[in-house]
Short mmCIF file of C-alpha atoms and ligand atoms in Angstrom, two decimals:
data_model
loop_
_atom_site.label_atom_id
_atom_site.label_comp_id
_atom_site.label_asym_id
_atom_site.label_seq_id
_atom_site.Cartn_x
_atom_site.Cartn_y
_atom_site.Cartn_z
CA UNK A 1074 142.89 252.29 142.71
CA UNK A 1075 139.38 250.90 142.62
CA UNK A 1076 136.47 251.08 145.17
CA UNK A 1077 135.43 247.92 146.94
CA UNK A 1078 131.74 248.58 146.81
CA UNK A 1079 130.08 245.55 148.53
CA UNK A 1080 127.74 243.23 146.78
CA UNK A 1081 124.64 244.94 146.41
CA UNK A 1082 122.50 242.21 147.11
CA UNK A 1083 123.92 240.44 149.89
CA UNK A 1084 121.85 239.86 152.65
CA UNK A 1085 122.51 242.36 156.02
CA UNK A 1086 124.63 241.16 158.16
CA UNK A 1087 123.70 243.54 161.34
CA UNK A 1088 121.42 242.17 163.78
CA UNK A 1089 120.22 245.41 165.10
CA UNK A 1090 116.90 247.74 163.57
CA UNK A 1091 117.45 248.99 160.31
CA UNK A 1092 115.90 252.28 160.38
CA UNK A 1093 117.08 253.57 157.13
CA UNK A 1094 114.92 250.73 156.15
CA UNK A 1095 111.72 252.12 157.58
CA UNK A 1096 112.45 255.59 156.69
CA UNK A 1097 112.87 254.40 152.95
CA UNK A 1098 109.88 252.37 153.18
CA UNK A 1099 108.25 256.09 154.84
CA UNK A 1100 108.63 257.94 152.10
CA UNK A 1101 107.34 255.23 150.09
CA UNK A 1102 103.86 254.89 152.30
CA UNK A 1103 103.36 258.44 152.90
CA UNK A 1104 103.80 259.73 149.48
CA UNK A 1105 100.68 258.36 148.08
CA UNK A 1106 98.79 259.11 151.23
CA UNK A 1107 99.78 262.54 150.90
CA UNK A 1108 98.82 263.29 147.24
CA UNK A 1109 94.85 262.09 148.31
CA UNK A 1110 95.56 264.58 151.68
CA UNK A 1111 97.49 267.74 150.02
CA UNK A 1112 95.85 267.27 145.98
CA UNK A 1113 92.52 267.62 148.03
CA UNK A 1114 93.58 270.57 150.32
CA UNK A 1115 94.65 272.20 147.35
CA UNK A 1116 91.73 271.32 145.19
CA UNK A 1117 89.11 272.29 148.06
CA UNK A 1118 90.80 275.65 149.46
CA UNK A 1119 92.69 276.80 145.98
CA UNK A 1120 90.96 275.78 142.69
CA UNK A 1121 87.20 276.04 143.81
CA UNK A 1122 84.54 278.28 145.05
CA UNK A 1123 86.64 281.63 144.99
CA UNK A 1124 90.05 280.42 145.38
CA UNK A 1125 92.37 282.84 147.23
CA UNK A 1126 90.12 285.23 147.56
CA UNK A 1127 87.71 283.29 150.20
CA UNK A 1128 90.48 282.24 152.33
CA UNK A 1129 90.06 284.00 156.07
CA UNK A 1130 89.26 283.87 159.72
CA UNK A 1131 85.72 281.98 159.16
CA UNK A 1132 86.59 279.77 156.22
CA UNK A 1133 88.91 278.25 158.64
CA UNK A 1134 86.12 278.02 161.04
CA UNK A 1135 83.79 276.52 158.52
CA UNK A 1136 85.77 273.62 157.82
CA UNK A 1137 87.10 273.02 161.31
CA UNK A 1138 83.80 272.75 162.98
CA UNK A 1139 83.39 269.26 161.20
CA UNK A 1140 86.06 267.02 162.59
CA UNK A 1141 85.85 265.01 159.21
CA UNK A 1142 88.59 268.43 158.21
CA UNK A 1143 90.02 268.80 161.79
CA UNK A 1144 90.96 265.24 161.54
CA UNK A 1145 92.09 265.37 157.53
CA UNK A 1146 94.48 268.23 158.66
CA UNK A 1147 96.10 266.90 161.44
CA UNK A 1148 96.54 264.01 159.33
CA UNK A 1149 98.45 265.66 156.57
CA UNK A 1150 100.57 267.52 158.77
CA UNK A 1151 102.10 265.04 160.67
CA UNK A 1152 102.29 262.65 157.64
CA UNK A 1153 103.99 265.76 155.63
CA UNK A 1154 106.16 266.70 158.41
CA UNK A 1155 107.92 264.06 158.64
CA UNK A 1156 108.21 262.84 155.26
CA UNK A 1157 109.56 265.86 154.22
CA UNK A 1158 112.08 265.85 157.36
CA UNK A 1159 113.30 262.71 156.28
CA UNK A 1160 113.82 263.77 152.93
CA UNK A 1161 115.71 267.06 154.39
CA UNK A 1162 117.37 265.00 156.57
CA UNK A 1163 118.59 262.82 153.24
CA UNK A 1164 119.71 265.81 151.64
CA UNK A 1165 121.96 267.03 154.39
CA UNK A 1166 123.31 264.15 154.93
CA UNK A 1167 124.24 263.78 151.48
CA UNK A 1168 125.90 267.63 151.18
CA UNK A 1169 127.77 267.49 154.74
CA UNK A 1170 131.31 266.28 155.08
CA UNK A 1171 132.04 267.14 158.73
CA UNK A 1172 130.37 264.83 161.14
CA UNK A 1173 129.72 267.62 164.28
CA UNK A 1174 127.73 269.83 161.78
CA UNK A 1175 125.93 267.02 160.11
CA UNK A 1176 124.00 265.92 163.83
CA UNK A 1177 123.93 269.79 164.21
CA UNK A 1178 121.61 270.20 161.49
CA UNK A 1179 120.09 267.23 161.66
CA UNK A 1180 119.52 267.86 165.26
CA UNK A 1181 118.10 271.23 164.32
CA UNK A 1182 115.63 270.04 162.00
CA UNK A 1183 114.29 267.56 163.91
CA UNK A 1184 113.72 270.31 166.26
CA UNK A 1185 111.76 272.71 164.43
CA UNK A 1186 110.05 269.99 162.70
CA UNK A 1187 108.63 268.24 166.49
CA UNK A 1188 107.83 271.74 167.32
CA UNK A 1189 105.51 272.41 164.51
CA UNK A 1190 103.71 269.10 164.31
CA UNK A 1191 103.08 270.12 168.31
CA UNK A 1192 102.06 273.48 166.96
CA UNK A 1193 99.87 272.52 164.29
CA UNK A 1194 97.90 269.77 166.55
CA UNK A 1195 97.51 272.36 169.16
CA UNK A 1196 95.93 274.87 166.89
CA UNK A 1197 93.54 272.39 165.77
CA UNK A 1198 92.02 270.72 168.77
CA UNK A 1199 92.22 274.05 170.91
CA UNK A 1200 90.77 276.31 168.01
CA UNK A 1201 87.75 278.65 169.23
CA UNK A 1202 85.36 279.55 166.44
CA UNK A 1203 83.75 282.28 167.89
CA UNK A 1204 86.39 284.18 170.06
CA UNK A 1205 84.66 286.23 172.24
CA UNK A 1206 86.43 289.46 172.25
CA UNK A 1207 87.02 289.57 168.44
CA UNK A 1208 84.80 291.77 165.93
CA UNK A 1209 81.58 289.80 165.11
CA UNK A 1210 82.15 290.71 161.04
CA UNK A 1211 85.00 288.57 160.99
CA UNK A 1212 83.49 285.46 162.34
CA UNK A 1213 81.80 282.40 160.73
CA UNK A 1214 78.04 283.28 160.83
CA UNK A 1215 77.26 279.97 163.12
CA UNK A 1216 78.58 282.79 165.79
CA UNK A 1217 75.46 285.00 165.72
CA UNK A 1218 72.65 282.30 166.96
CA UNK A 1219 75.34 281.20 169.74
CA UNK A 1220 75.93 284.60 170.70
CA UNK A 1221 72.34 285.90 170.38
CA UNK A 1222 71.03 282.21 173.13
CA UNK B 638 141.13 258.96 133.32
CA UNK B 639 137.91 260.51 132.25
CA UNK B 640 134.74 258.52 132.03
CA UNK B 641 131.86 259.47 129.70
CA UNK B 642 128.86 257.78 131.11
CA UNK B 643 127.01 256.71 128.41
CA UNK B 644 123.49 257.77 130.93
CA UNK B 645 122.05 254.81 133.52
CA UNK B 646 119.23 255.02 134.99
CA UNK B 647 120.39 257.95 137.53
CA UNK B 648 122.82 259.56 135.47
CA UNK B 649 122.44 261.75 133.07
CA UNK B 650 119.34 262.53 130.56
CA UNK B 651 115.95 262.16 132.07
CA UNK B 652 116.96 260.03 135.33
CA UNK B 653 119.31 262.82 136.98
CA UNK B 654 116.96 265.86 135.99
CA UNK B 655 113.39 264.10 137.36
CA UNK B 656 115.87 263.38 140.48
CA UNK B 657 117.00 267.17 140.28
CA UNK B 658 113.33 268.54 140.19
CA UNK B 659 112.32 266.42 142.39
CA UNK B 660 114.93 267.96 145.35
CA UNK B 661 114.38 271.08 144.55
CA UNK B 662 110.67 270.73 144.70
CA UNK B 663 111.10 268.95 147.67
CA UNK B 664 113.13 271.20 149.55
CA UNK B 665 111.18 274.36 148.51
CA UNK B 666 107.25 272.48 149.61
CA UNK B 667 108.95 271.71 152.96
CA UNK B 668 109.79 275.92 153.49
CA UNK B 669 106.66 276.52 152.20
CA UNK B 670 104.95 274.29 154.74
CA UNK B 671 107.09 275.62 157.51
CA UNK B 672 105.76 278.88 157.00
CA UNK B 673 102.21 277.69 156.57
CA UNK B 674 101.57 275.78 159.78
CA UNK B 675 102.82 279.43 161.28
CA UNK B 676 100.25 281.50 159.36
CA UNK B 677 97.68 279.03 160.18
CA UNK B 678 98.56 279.40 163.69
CA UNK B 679 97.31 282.56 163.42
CA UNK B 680 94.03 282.02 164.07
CA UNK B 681 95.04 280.96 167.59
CA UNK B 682 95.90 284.53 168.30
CA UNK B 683 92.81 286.74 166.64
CA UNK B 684 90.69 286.32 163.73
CA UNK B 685 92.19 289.80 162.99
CA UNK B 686 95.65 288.55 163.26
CA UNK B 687 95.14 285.65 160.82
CA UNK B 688 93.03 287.81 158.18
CA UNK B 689 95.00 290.90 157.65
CA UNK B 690 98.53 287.62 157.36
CA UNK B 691 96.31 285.92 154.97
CA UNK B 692 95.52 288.96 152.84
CA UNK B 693 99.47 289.13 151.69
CA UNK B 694 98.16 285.30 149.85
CA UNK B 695 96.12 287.08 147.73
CA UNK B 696 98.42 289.93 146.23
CA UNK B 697 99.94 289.95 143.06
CA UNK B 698 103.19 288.87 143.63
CA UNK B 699 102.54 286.12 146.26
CA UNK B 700 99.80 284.72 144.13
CA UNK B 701 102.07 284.18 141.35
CA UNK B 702 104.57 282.44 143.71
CA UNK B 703 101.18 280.21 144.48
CA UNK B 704 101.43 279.15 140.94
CA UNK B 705 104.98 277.82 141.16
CA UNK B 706 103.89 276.25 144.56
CA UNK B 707 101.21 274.59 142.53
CA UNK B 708 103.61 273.13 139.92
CA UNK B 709 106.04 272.14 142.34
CA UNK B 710 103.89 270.29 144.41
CA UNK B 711 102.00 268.80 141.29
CA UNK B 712 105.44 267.87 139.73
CA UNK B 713 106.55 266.44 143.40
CA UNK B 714 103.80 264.44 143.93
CA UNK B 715 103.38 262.43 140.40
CA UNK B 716 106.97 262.26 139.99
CA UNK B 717 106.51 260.69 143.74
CA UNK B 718 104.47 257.96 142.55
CA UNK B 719 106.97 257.62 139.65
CA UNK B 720 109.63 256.97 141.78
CA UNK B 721 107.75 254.21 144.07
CA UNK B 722 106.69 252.39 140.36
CA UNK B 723 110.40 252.59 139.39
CA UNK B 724 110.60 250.58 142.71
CA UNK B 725 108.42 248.23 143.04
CA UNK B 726 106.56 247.47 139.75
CA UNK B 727 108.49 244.92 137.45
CA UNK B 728 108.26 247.06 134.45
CA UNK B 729 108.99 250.46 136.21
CA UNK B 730 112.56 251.20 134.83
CA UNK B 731 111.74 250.13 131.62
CA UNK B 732 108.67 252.72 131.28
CA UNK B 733 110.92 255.06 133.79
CA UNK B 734 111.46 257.50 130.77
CA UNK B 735 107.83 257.92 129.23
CA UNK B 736 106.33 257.56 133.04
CA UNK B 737 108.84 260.81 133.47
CA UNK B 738 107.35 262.67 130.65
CA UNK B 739 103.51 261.60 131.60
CA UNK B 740 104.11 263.55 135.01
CA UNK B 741 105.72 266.28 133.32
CA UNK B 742 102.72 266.99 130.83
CA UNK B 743 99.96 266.41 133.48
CA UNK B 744 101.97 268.91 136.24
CA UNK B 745 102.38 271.64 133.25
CA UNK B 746 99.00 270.63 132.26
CA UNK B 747 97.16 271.47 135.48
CA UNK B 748 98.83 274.60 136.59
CA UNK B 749 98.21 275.85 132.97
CA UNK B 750 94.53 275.26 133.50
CA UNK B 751 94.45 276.59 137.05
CA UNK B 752 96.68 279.43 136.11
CA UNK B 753 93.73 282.10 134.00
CA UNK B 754 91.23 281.54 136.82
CA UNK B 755 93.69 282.39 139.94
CA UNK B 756 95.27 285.55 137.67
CA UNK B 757 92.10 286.90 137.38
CA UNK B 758 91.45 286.30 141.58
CA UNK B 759 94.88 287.84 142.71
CA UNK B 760 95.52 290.86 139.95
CA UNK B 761 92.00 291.89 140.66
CA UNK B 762 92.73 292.43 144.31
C1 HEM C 2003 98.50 278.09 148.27
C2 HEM C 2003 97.96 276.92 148.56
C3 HEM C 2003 97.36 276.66 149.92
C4 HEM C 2003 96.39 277.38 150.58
C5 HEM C 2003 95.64 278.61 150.09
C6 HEM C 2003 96.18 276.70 151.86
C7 HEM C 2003 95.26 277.12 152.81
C8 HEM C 2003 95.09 276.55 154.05
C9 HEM C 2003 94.07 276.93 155.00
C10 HEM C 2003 93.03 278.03 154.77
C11 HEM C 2003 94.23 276.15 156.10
C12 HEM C 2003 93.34 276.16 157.34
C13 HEM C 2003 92.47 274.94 157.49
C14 HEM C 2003 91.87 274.38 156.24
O1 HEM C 2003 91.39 275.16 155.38
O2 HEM C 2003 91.89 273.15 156.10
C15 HEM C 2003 95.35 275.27 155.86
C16 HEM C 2003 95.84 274.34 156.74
C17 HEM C 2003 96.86 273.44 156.45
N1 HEM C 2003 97.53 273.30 155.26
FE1 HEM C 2003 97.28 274.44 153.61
N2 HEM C 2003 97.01 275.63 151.94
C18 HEM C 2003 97.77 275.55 150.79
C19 HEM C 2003 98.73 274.62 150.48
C20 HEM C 2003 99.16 273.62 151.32
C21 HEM C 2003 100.18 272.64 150.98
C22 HEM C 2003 100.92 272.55 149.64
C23 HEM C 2003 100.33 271.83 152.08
C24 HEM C 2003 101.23 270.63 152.29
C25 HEM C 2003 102.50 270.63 152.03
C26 HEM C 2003 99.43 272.33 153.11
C27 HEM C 2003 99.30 271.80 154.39
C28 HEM C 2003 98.46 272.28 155.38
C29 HEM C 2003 98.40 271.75 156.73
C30 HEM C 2003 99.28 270.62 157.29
C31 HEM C 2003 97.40 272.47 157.41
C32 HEM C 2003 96.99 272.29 158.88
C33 HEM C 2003 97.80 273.23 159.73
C34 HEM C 2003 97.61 273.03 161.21
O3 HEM C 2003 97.38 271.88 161.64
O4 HEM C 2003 97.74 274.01 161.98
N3 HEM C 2003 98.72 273.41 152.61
N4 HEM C 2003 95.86 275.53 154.60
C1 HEM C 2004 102.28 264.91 147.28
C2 HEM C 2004 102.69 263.74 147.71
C3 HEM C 2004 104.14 263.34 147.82
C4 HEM C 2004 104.70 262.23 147.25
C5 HEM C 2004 103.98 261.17 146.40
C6 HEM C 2004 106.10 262.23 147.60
C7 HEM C 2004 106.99 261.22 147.26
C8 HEM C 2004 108.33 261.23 147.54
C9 HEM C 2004 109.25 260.15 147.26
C10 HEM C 2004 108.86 258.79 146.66
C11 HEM C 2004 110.49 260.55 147.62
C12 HEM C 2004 111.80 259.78 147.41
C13 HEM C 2004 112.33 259.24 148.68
C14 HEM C 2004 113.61 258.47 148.43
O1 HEM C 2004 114.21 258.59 147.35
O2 HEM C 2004 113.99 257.73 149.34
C15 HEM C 2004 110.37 261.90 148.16
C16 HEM C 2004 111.43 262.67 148.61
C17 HEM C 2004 111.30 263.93 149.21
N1 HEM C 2004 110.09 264.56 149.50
FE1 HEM C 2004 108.27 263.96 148.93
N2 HEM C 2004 106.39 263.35 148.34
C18 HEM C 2004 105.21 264.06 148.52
C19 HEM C 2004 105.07 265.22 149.25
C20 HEM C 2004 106.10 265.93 149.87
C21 HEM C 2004 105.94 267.09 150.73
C22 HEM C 2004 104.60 267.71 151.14
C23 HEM C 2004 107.19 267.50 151.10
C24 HEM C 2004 107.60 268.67 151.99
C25 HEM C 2004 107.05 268.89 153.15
C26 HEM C 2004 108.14 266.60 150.48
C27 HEM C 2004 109.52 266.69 150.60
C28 HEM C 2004 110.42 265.77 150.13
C29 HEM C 2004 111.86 265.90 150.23
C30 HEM C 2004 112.61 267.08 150.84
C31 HEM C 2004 112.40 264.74 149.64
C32 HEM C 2004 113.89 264.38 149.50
C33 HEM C 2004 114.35 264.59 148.08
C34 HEM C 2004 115.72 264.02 147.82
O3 HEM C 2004 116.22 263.20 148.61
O4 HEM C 2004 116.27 264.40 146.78
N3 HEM C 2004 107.45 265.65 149.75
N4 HEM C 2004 109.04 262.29 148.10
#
């Protein structure tokens, strides 16, 4: 017994949206986009200046009081987000026999993922520099002549 | 019956193991990034709070996990573009092999020569 696979070229026949389309092309438009946004990220935070090491409360600070970086993280989060939801979402489709638990997970990880793109936005466009409770050692040095007006 | 696939384009030889890396890169950059928009989140709740998270980045054993986050989003990303040439440029499946092997070398390449200089910054600590 042989599979009838369907000519692979034959035009659609559906007249409705065809979002596996547009998630395929996604992936596609994203991907490139995201090795400028993350390659950078990486670059900037990981390979220069003192790597690691300088990573804390007021390097964050530093780069988020120019909205050039605010702007270039909320970017690559969303963009990363959801490209690699769709490409979880591929995965579990392609490993899940039982329809229920297939829109479970899928349900699930569309979930988590909305939540932390709302997260992540938040975080950025509500983020205080120079909290006014915290211990003045920690902060980005910008604090002090704010502090001291 | 048994079929022996001789190797296509997907199967088998350098077609099914770029498409293996590239899941399991995939998968493991999305947990990573799960995690990450958390511990940036941090800074939300105290510059305190975020520091003495962000501290556990620098120790010996997550740093080294840094490298293989390195390599696997290195690796992800060229092997990325790879794909989308395979795709949509003419020649891409018949430079699919050597374009594999290109992204291969350059990933190794650059976490090799990132590698000394972050050692030195986490076993140090
Ligand atoms: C070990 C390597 C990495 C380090 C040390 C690191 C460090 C940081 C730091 C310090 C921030 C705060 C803001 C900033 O500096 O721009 C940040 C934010 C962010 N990083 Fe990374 N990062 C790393 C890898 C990655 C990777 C591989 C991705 C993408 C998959 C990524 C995605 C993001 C996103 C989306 C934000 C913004 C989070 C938000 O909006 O709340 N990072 N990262
Ligand atoms: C650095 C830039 C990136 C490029 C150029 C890129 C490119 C791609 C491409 C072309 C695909 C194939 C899609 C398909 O076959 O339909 C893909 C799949 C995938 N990507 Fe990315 N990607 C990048 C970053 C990321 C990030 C940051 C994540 C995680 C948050 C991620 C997670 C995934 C996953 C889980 C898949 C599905 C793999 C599979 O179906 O086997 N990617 N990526």
């Amino acid at each position: 017994m042989s599979v009838q696979i369907e000519i692979p070229n034959s035009p659609r026949k559906e007249k409705v949206t065809n979002w596996e389309k547009y998630g395929w092309l996604y992936m596609r438009i994203s991907g490139p986009l995201l090795i400028v946004l993350i390659f950078t990220h990486v670059f900037v935070n990981l390979f220069t200046g003192e790597g690691i090491k300088q990573i804390d409360f007021a390097f964050v600070a530093g780069k988020w009081a120019d909205p050039f970086w605010q702007w270039w993280d909320v970017s690559m989060l969303w963009l990363a987000l959801i490209h690699g939801t769709l490409g979880m979402r591929t995965i579990i489709n392609d490993y899940t026999e039982k329809p229920k638990l297939r829109t479970g997970l899928v349900g699930t990880l569309w979930s988590v993922s909305g939540a932390l793109i709302l997260l992540g936005t938040l975080v950025v466009f509500t983020f205080d520099p120079c909290p006014a409770t915290a211990d003045p050692n920690l902060l980005p040095s910008f604090c002090e002549a704010i502090a001291s007006n | 019956m048994s079929v022996v696939p001789a190797g296509t384009l997907y199967r088998g030889k350098v077609g099914m193991w770029s498409w293996v890396l590239h899941r399991v890169s995939g998968v493991a950059i999305f947990f990573f990034l799960l995690v990450h928009v958390l511990d940036t989140a941090l800074v939300r709740v105290s510059p305190e709070a975020y520091d003495i998270v962000i501290q556990s980045y620098k120790t010996p054993i997550i740093g080294l996990a840094e490298l293989g986050l390195v390599g696997a989003i290195l690796f992800h990303g060229l092997n990325g573009v790879r794909i989308i040439l395979v795709d949509f440029w003419s020649k891409g499946t018949r430079y699919q092999n050597a374009m594999f092997w290109i992204v291969l070398v350059l990933a190794v390449g650059i976490t090799a020569y990132f590698t000394p200089g972050h050692l030195e910054r986490i076993l140090e600590f």
